[in-house]
Coordinates of C-alpha atoms in Angstrom, one line a residue:
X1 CA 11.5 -10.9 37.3
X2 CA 11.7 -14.6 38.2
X3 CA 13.8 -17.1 35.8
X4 CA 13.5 -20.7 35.3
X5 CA 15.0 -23.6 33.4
X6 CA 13.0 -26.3 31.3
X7 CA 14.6 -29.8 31.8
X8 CA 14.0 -33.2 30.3
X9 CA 13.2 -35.0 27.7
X10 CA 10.4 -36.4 24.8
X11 CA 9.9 -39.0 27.2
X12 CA 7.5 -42.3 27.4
X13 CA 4.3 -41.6 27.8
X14 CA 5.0 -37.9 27.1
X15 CA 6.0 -38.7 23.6
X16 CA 2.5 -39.6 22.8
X17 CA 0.9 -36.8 24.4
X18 CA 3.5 -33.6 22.9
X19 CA 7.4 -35.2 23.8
X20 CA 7.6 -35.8 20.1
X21 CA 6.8 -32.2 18.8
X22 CA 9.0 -30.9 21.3
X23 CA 9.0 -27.4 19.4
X24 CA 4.8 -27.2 19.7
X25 CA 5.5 -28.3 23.4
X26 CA 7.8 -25.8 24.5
X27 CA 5.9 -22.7 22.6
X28 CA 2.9 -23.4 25.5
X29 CA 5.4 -23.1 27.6
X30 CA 7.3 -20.3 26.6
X31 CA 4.0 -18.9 26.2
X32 CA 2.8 -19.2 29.8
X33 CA 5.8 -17.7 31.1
X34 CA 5.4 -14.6 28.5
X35 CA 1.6 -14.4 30.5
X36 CA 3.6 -14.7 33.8
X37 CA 6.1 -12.4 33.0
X38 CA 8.6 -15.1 34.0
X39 CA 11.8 -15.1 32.2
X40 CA 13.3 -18.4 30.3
X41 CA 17.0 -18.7 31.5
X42 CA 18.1 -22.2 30.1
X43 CA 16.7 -25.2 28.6
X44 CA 17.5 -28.5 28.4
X45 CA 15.9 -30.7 26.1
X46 CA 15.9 -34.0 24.8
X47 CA 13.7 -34.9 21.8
X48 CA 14.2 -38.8 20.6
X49 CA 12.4 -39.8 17.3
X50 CA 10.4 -42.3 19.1
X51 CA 9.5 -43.0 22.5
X52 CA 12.5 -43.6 25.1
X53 CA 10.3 -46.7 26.5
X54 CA 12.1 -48.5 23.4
X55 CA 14.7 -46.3 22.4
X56 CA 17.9 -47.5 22.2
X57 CA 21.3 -46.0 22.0
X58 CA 21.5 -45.6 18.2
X59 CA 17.6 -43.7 18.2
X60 CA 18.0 -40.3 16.5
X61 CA 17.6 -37.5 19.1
X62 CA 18.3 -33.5 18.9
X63 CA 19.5 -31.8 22.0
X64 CA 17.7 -28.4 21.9
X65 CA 19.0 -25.4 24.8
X66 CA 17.7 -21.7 24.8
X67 CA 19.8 -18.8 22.6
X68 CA 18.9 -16.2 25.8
X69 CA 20.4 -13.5 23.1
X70 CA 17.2 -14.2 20.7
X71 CA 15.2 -15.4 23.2
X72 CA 13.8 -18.7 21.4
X73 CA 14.4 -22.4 21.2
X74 CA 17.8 -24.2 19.4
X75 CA 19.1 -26.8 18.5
X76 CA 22.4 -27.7 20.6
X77 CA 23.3 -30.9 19.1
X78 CA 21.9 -33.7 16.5
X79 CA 22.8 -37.3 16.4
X80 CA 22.6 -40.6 18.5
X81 CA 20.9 -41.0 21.5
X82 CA 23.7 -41.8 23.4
X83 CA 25.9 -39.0 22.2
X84 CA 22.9 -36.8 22.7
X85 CA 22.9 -37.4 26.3
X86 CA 26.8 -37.3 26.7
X87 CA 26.7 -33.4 24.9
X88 CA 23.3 -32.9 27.2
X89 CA 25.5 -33.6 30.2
X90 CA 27.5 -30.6 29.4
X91 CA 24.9 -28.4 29.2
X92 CA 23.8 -29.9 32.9
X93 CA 27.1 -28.6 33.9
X94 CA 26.5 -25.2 32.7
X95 CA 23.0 -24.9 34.1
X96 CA 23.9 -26.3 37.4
X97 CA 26.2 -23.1 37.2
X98 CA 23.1 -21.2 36.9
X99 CA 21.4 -22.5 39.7
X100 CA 24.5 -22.4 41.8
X101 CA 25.2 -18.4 41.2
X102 CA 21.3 -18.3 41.9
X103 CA 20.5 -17.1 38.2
X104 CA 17.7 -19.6 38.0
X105 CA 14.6 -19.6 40.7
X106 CA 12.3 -22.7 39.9
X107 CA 12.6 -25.7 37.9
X108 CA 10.1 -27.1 35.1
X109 CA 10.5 -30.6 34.7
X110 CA 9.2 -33.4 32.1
X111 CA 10.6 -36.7 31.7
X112 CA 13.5 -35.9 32.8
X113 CA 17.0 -38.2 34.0
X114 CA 18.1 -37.0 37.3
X115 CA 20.8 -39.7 37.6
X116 CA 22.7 -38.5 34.6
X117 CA 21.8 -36.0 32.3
X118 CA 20.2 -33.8 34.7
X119 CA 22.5 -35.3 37.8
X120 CA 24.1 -31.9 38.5
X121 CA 21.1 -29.7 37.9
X122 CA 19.4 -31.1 40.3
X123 CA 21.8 -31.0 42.8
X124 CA 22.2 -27.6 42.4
X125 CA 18.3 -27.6 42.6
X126 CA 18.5 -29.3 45.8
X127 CA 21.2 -27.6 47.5
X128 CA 20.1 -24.3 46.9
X129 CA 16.3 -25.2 47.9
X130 CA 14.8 -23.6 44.4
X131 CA 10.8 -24.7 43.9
X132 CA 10.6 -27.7 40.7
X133 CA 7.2 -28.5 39.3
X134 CA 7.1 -31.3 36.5
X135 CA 5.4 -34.2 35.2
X136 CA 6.8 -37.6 34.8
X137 CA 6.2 -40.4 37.6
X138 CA 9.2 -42.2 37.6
X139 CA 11.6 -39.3 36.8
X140 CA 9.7 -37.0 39.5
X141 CA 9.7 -40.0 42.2
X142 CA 13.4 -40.0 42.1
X143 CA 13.8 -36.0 41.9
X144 CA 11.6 -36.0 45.1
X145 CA 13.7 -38.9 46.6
X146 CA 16.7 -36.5 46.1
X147 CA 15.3 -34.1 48.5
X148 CA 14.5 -31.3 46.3
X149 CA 12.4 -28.9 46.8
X150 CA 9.1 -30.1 44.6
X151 CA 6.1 -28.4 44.8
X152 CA 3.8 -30.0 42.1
X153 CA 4.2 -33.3 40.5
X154 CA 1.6 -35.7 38.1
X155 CA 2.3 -38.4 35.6
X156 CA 1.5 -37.3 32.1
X157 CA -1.5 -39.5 31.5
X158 CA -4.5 -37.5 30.2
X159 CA -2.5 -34.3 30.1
X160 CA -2.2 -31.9 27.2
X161 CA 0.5 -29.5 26.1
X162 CA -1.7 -26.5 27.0
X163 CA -2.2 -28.0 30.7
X164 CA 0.9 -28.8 31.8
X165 CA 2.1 -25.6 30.9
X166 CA -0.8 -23.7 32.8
X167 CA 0.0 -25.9 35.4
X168 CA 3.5 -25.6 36.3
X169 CA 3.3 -21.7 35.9
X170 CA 0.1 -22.0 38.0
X171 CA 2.1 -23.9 40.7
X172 CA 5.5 -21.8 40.5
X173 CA 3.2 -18.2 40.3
X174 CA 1.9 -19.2 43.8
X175 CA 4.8 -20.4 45.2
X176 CA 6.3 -17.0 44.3
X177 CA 3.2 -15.2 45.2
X178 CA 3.3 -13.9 41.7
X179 CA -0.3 -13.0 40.2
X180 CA -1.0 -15.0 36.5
X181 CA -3.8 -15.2 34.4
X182 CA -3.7 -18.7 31.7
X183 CA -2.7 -17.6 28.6
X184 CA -5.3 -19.2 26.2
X185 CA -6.2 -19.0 22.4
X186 CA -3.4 -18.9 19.6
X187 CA -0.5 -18.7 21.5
X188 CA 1.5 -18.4 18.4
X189 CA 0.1 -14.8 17.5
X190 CA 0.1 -11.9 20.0
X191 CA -4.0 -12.4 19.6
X192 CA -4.1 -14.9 22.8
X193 CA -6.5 -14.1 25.2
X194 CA -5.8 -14.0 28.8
X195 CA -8.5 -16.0 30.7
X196 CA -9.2 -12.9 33.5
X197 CA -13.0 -13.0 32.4
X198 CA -14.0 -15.4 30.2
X199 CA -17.2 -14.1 29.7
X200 CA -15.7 -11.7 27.6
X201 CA -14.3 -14.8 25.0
X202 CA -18.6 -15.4 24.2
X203 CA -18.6 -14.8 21.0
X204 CA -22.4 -16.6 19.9
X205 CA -21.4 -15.3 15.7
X206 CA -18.0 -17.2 16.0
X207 CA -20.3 -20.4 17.3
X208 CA -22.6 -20.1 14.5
X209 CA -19.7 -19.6 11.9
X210 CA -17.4 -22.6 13.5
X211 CA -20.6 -25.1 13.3
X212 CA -21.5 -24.3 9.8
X213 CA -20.3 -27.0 8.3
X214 CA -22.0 -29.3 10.0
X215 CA -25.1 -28.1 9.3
X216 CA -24.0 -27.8 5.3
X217 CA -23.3 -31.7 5.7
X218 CA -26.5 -32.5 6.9
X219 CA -27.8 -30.8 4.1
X220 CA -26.0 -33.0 1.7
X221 CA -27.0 -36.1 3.4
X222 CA -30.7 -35.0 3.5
X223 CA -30.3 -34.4 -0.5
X224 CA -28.6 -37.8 -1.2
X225 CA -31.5 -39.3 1.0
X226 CA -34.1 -38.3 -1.7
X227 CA -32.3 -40.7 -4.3
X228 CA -34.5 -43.5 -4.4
X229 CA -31.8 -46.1 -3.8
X230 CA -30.7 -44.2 -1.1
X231 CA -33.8 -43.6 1.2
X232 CA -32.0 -45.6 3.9
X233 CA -30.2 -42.7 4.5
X234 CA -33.1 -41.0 5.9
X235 CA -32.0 -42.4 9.4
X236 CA -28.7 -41.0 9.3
X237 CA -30.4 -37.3 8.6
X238 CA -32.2 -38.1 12.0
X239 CA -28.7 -39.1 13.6
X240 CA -26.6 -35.8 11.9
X241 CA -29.9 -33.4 13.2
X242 CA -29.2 -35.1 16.9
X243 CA -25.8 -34.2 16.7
X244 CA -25.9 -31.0 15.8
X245 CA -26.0 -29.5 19.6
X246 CA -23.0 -31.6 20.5
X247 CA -21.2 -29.7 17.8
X248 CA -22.1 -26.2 18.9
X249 CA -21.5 -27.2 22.1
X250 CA -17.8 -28.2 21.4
X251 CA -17.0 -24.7 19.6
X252 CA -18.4 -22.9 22.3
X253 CA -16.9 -24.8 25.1
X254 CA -13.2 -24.8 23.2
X255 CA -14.2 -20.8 22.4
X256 CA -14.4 -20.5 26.2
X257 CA -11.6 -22.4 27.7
X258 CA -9.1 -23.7 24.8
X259 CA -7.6 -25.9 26.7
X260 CA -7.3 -28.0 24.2
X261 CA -8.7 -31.8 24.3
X262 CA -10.3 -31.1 28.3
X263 CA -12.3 -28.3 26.6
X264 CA -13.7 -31.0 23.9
X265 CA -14.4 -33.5 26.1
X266 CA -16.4 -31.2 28.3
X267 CA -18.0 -30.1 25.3
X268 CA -18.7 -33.2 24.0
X269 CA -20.6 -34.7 27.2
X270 CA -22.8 -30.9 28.1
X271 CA -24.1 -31.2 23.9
X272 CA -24.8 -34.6 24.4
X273 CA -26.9 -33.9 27.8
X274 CA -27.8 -30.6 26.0
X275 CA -29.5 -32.5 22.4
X276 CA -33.5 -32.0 24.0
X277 CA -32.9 -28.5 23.7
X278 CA -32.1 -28.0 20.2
X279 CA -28.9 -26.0 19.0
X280 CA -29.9 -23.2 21.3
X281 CA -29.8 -25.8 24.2
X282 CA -26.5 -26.3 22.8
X283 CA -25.1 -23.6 22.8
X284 CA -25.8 -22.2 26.0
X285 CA -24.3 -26.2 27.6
X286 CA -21.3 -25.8 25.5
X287 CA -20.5 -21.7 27.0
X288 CA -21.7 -23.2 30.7
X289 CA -19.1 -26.1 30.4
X290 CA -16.0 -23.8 29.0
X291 CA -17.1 -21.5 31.7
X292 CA -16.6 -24.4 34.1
X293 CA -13.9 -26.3 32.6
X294 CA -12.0 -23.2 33.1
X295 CA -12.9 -22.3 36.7
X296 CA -12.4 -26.2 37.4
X297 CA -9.0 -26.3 36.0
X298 CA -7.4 -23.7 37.7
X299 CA -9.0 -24.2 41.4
X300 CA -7.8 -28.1 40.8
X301 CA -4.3 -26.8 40.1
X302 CA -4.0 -24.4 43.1
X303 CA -5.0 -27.0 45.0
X304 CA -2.4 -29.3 44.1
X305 CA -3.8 -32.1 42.1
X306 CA -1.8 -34.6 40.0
X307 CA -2.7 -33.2 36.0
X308 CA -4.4 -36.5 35.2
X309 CA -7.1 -35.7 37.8
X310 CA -6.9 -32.3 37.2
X311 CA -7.9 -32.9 33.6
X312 CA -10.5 -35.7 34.8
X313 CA -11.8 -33.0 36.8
X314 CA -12.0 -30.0 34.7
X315 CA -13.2 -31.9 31.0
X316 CA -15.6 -34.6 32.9
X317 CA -17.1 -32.5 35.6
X318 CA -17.6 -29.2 33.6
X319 CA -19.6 -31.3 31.2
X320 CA -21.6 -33.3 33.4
X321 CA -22.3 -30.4 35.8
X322 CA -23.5 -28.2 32.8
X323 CA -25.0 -30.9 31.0
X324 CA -27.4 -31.8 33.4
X325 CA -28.5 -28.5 34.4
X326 CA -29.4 -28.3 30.9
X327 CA -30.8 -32.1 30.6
X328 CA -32.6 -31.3 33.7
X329 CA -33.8 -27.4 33.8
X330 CA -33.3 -25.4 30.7
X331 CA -33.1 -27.7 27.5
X332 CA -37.2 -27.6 27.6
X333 CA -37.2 -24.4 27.6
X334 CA -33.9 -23.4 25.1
X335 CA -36.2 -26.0 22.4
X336 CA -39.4 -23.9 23.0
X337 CA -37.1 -20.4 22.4
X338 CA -36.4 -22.2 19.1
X339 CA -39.1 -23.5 17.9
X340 CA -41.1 -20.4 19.0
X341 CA -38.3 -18.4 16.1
X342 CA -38.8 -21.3 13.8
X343 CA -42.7 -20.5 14.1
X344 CA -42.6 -16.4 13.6
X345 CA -40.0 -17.2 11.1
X346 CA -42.3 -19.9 8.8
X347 CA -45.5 -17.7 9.5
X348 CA -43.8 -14.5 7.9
X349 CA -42.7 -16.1 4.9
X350 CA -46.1 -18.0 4.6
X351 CA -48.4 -14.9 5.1
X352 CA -46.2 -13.6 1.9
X353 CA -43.3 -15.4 0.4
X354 CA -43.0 -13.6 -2.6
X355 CA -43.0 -10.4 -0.2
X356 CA -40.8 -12.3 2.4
X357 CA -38.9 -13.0 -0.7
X358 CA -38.1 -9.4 -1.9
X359 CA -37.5 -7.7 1.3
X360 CA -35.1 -10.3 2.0
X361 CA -32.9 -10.0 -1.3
X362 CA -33.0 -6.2 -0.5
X363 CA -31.8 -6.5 2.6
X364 CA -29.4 -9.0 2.4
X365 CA -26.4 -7.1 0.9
X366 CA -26.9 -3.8 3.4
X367 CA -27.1 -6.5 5.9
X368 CA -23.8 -8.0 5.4
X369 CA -21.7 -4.7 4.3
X370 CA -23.4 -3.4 8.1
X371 CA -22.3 -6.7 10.0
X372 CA -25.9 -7.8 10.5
X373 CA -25.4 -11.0 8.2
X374 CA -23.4 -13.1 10.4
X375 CA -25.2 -11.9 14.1
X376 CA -28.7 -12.0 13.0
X377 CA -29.3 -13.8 9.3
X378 CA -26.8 -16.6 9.8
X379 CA -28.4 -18.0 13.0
X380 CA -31.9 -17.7 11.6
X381 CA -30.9 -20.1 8.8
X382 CA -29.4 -22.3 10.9
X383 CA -32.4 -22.6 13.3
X384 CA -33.9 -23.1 9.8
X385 CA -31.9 -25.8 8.3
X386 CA -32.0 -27.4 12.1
X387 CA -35.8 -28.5 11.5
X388 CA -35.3 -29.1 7.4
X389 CA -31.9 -29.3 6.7
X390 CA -32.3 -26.0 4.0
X391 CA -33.3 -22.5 4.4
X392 CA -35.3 -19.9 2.5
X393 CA -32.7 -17.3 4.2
X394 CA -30.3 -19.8 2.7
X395 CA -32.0 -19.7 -0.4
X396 CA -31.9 -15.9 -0.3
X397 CA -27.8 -15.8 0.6
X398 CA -27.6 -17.8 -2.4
X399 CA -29.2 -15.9 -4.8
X400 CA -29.0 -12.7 -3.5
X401 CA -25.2 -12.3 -2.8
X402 CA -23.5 -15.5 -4.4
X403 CA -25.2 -15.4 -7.7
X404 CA -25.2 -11.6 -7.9
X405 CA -21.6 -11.4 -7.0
X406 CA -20.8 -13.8 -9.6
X407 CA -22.8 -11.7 -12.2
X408 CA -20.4 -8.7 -11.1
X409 CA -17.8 -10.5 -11.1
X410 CA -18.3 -11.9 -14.7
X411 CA -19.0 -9.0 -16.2
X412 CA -15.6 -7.3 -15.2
X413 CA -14.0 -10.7 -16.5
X414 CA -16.0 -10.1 -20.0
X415 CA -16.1 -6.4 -20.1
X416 CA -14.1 -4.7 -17.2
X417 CA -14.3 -0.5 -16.9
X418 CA -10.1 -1.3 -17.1
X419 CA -8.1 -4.2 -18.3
X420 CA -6.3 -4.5 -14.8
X421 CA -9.9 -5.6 -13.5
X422 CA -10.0 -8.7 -15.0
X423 CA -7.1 -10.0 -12.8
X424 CA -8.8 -8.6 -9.7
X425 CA -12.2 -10.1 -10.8
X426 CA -11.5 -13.9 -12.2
X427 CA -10.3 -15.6 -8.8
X428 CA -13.5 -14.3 -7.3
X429 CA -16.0 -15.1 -9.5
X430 CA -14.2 -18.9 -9.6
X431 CA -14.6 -19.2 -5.9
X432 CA -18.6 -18.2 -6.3
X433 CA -19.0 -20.5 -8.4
X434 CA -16.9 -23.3 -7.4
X435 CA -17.7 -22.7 -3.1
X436 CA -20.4 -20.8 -3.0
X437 CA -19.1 -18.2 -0.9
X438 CA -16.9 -15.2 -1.1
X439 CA -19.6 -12.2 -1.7
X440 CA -16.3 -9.6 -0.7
X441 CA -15.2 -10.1 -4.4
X442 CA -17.3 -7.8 -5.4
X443 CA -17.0 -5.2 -3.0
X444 CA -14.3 -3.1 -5.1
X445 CA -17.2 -2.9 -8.4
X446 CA -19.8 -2.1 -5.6
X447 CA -18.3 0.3 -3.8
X448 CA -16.3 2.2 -7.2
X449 CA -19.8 2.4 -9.3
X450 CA -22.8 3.5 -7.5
X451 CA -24.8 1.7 -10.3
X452 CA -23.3 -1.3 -9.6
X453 CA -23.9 -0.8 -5.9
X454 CA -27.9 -0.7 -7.0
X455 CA -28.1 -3.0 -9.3
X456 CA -26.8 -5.6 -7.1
X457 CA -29.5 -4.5 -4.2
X458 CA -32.3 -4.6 -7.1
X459 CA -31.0 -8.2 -8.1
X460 CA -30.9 -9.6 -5.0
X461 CA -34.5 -8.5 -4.4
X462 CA -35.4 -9.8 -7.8
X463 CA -33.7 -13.3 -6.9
X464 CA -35.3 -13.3 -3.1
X465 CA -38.4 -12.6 -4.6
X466 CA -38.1 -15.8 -7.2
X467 CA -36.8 -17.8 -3.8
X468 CA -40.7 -16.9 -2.8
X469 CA -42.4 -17.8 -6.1
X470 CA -41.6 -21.2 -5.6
X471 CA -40.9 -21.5 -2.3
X472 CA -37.7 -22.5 -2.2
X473 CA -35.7 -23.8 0.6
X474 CA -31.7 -24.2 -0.1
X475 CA -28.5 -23.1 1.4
X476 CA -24.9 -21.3 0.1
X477 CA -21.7 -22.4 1.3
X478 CA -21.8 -25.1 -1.4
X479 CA -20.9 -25.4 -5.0
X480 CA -23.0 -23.2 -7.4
X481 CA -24.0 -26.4 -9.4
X482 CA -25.1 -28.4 -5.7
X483 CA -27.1 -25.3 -4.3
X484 CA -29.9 -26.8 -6.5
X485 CA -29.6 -30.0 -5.5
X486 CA -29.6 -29.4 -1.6
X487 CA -32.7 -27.5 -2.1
X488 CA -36.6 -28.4 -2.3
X489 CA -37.3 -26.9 -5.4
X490 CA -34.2 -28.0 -7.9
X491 CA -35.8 -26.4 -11.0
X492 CA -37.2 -23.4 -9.2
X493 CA -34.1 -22.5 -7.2
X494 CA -32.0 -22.8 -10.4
X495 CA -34.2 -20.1 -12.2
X496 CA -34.2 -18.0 -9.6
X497 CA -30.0 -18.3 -9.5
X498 CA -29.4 -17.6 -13.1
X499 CA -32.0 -14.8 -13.0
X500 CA -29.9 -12.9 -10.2
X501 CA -26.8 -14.1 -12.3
X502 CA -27.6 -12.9 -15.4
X503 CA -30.0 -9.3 -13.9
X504 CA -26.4 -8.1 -12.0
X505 CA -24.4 -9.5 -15.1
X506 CA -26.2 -7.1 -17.6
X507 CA -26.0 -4.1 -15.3
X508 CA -22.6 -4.3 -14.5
X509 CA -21.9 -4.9 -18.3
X510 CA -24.0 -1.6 -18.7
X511 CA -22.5 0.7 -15.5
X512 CA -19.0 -0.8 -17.1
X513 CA -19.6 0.7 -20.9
X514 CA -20.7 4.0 -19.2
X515 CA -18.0 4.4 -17.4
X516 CA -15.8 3.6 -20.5
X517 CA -17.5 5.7 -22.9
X518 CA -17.5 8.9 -20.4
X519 CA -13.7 7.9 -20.7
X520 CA -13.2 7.9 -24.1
X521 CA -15.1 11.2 -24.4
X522 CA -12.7 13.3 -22.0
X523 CA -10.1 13.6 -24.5
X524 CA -12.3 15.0 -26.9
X525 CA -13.9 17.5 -24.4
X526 CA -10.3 19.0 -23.6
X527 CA -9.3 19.1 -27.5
X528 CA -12.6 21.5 -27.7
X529 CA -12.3 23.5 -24.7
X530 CA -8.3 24.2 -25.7
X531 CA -9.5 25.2 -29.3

């Protein structure tokens, strides 16, 4: 297993771009070297509270080295800057030691001071010919003008905490001839995804999800809009519906490639290339530029580039490259794909909507308890709300399993089958009502009380089939008392909402007293069978 040290400091420029959260910074690192299987032997790390372009010798600064016993990031020594740097200048000491008993095998580097607090490192570094990647350009100029051994170097302009780390372990894995695969995702949970195929990271349900609050705020400015004195508005419904590809394209190119900002950026410029083809068209530029910022990134750092260009290369290239394959060959047709849904979707409800209505609200709760909601429903009512900014799936969601789980949920608040219930049942039923989401609350009635379990099926297609009586158009994810206001149909989508309510309400109330009288009589039955 290789070792390294981490050298340096918050720095100038670096303290605006990660130096000054030197914990957050040094957890991508620590990170990448997990992914490497490259072991951390010391650290030496300078954090200032501001950055050392105007520190001065009084700043506040914590010297931070690595506890190699518990395998994590401490702190060494707090106080002035000045007498931060005199106790870093012992721990140089004891690294050079390191280097010198050939402990350590590469360097990482950022910002750091060659000519004093990393003087003897770095002749150790030298002398003993060991590979140092870093950022920095006036620190790394002057390690290079030392004669050591430097084998990838970049300012810190444009870079991110995430990229730098990927590319000094990039840089020192080939050097070694070591095989390493970007460590991406959270890196604070074991859950980070290793970027070997990133194909595999598509995830089109986790798109949908991530963008749905963009597509709930359109929906409030399209209601506001219908205030007289605010018609004006109208325009920025038009604006919100253009950007709507740029946002799915973000989530799906930071999905991708997480590397942080270059992953945004690339998203940013393939949704806005990508808006002619609708949110499919965004969609499928976002996953083609994290596919590409990816690929981009790493080929740039094998190939040596300084990180600035590197990022320039991977967050503006990926983009535009995507982008205007999209502009250019598939956005006409990702917009026909959509509308084409849009138009079976309309025609079905039209031919019937009280019948559309019905099926729907029976559907809707096996749907979501078999993982359908979120893979099929959810994108239909956002290729919906994309044209009208509400739904009559999102009408349906409403009724169907928000209202209906607040009617369960009420009724074990009122009358539960055991006082303990009550507890269980009031948090839920608050977030219904007050968010407009949350439908799991009522799992634990459903699944205990098979009555329950039907009556919320038989409300939710009594609901759905009030959503088609007067056609009503509306979304959830919102505030019980806004779900009206969002929608086309205030007065009819409030009946229909208070009708689920009140239908799962009663036969809750109803499954609850059976269950309590069947109780009550058990004790009796046993007195009569003993006799």
């Amino acid at each position: 297993m290789k070792r390294i040290a981490i050298l340096g400091s918050s720095g100038g420029n670096l303290f605006n771009l990660g130096g000054k959260d030197p914990e957050k910074l040094m957890s991508e690192i620590i990170s990448q070297c997990k992914g490497a299987n490259v072991e951390i032997a010391a650290v030496q790390f300078i954090a200032a509270v501001e950055s050392m372009d105007v520190a001065k010798d009084h700043t506040a600064a914590v010297l931070y080295r690595w506890d190699a016993g518990e395998m994590r990031l401490t702190k060494m020594y707090e106080g002035p800057l000045k007498e931060t740097n005199q106790a870093a200048m012992v721990l140089d000491t004891e690294i050079a030691g390191q280097i010198q008993a050939g402990q350590i095998d590469g360097i990482i580097v950022m910002s750091a001071d060659p000519n004093q607090a990393n003087q003897q490192a770095m002749i150790a570094a030298v002398e003993k010919r060991i590979p140092v990647v870093g950022t920095g350009g006036t620190s790394m100029a002057l390690i290079s003008s030392k004669g050591a051994n430097v084998i990838a170097t970049s300012g810190t302009t444009g870079t991110t905490n995430r990229t730098r780390a990927v590319s000094f372990m990039t840089s020192l894995c080939k050097y070694w001839g070591i095989k390493y695969h970007p460590v991406l995702g959270d890196t604070s949970t074991q859950h980070a995804s290793v970027s070997s195929n990133p194909w595999r990271k598509i995830n089109l349900k986790g798109i949908m999800q991530a963008s749905l609050p963009g597509f709930i705020a359109m929906a409030i400015v399209l209601a506001i809009s219908q205030i007289p004195a605010l018609k004006g508005l109208s325009e920025v419904f038009d604006l919100m519906l253009k950007a709507l590809p740029v946002v799915l394209a973000v989530i799906a190119a930071k999905q991708i490639s997480d590397l942080d900002e270059v992953s945004i950026v690339a998203g940013v410029i393939a949704g806005t290339l990508s808006i002619n083809g609708g949110i499919i068209g965004g969609i499928i530029g976002g996953i083609g530029a994290g596919l590409l910022v990816q690929y981009l990134f790493v080929k740039c750092v094998q190939w040596r580039f300084p990180m600035t260009t590197v990022n320039i290369v991977a967050g503006g290239f990926a983009g535009l490259i995507s982008g205007l394959i999209m502009y250019y060959l598939i956005a006409p047709f990702a917009l026909q794909a959509g509308e084409l849904m849009k138009y079976l979707i309309n025609e079905a409800i039209s031919f019937n909507p009280i019948v559309a209505g019905v099926v729907a609200g029976l559907l809707i709760w096996p749907a979501i308890l078999g993982g359908v909601y979120h893979a099929a429903i959810l994108p239909i009512v956002l290729l919906e709300m994309e044209k009208t900014g509400n739904s009559f799936l999102g009408a349906v969601d409403m009724v169907g399993l928000v209202m209906v789980s607040a009617g369960i949920t009420l009724a074990n608040i009122i009358a539960p089958r055991d006082k303990g219930e009550a507890a269980v049942a009031t948090p839920g039923f608050l977030i219904n009502m007050g968010f407009g989401t949350f439908v799991e609350a009522a799992y634990p009635f459903m699944f205990s009380n098979k009555m329950v379990f039907a009556g919320a099926i038989l409300a939710g297609g009594v609901g759905g089939g009030l959503v088609g009586v007067f056609n009503v158009r509306g979304t959830a994810y919102v505030p019980s008392f806004m779900g009206p206001l969002l929608s086309n149909n205030v007065m009819g989508f409030t009946i229909a909402m208070a009708v689920a309510l009140l239908l799962s309400l009663v036969i809750t109330l109803v499954a609850n007293k059976a269950v309590r009288n069947k109780k009550n009589l058990e004790p009796t039955t046993q007195v009569e069978q003993s006799a």
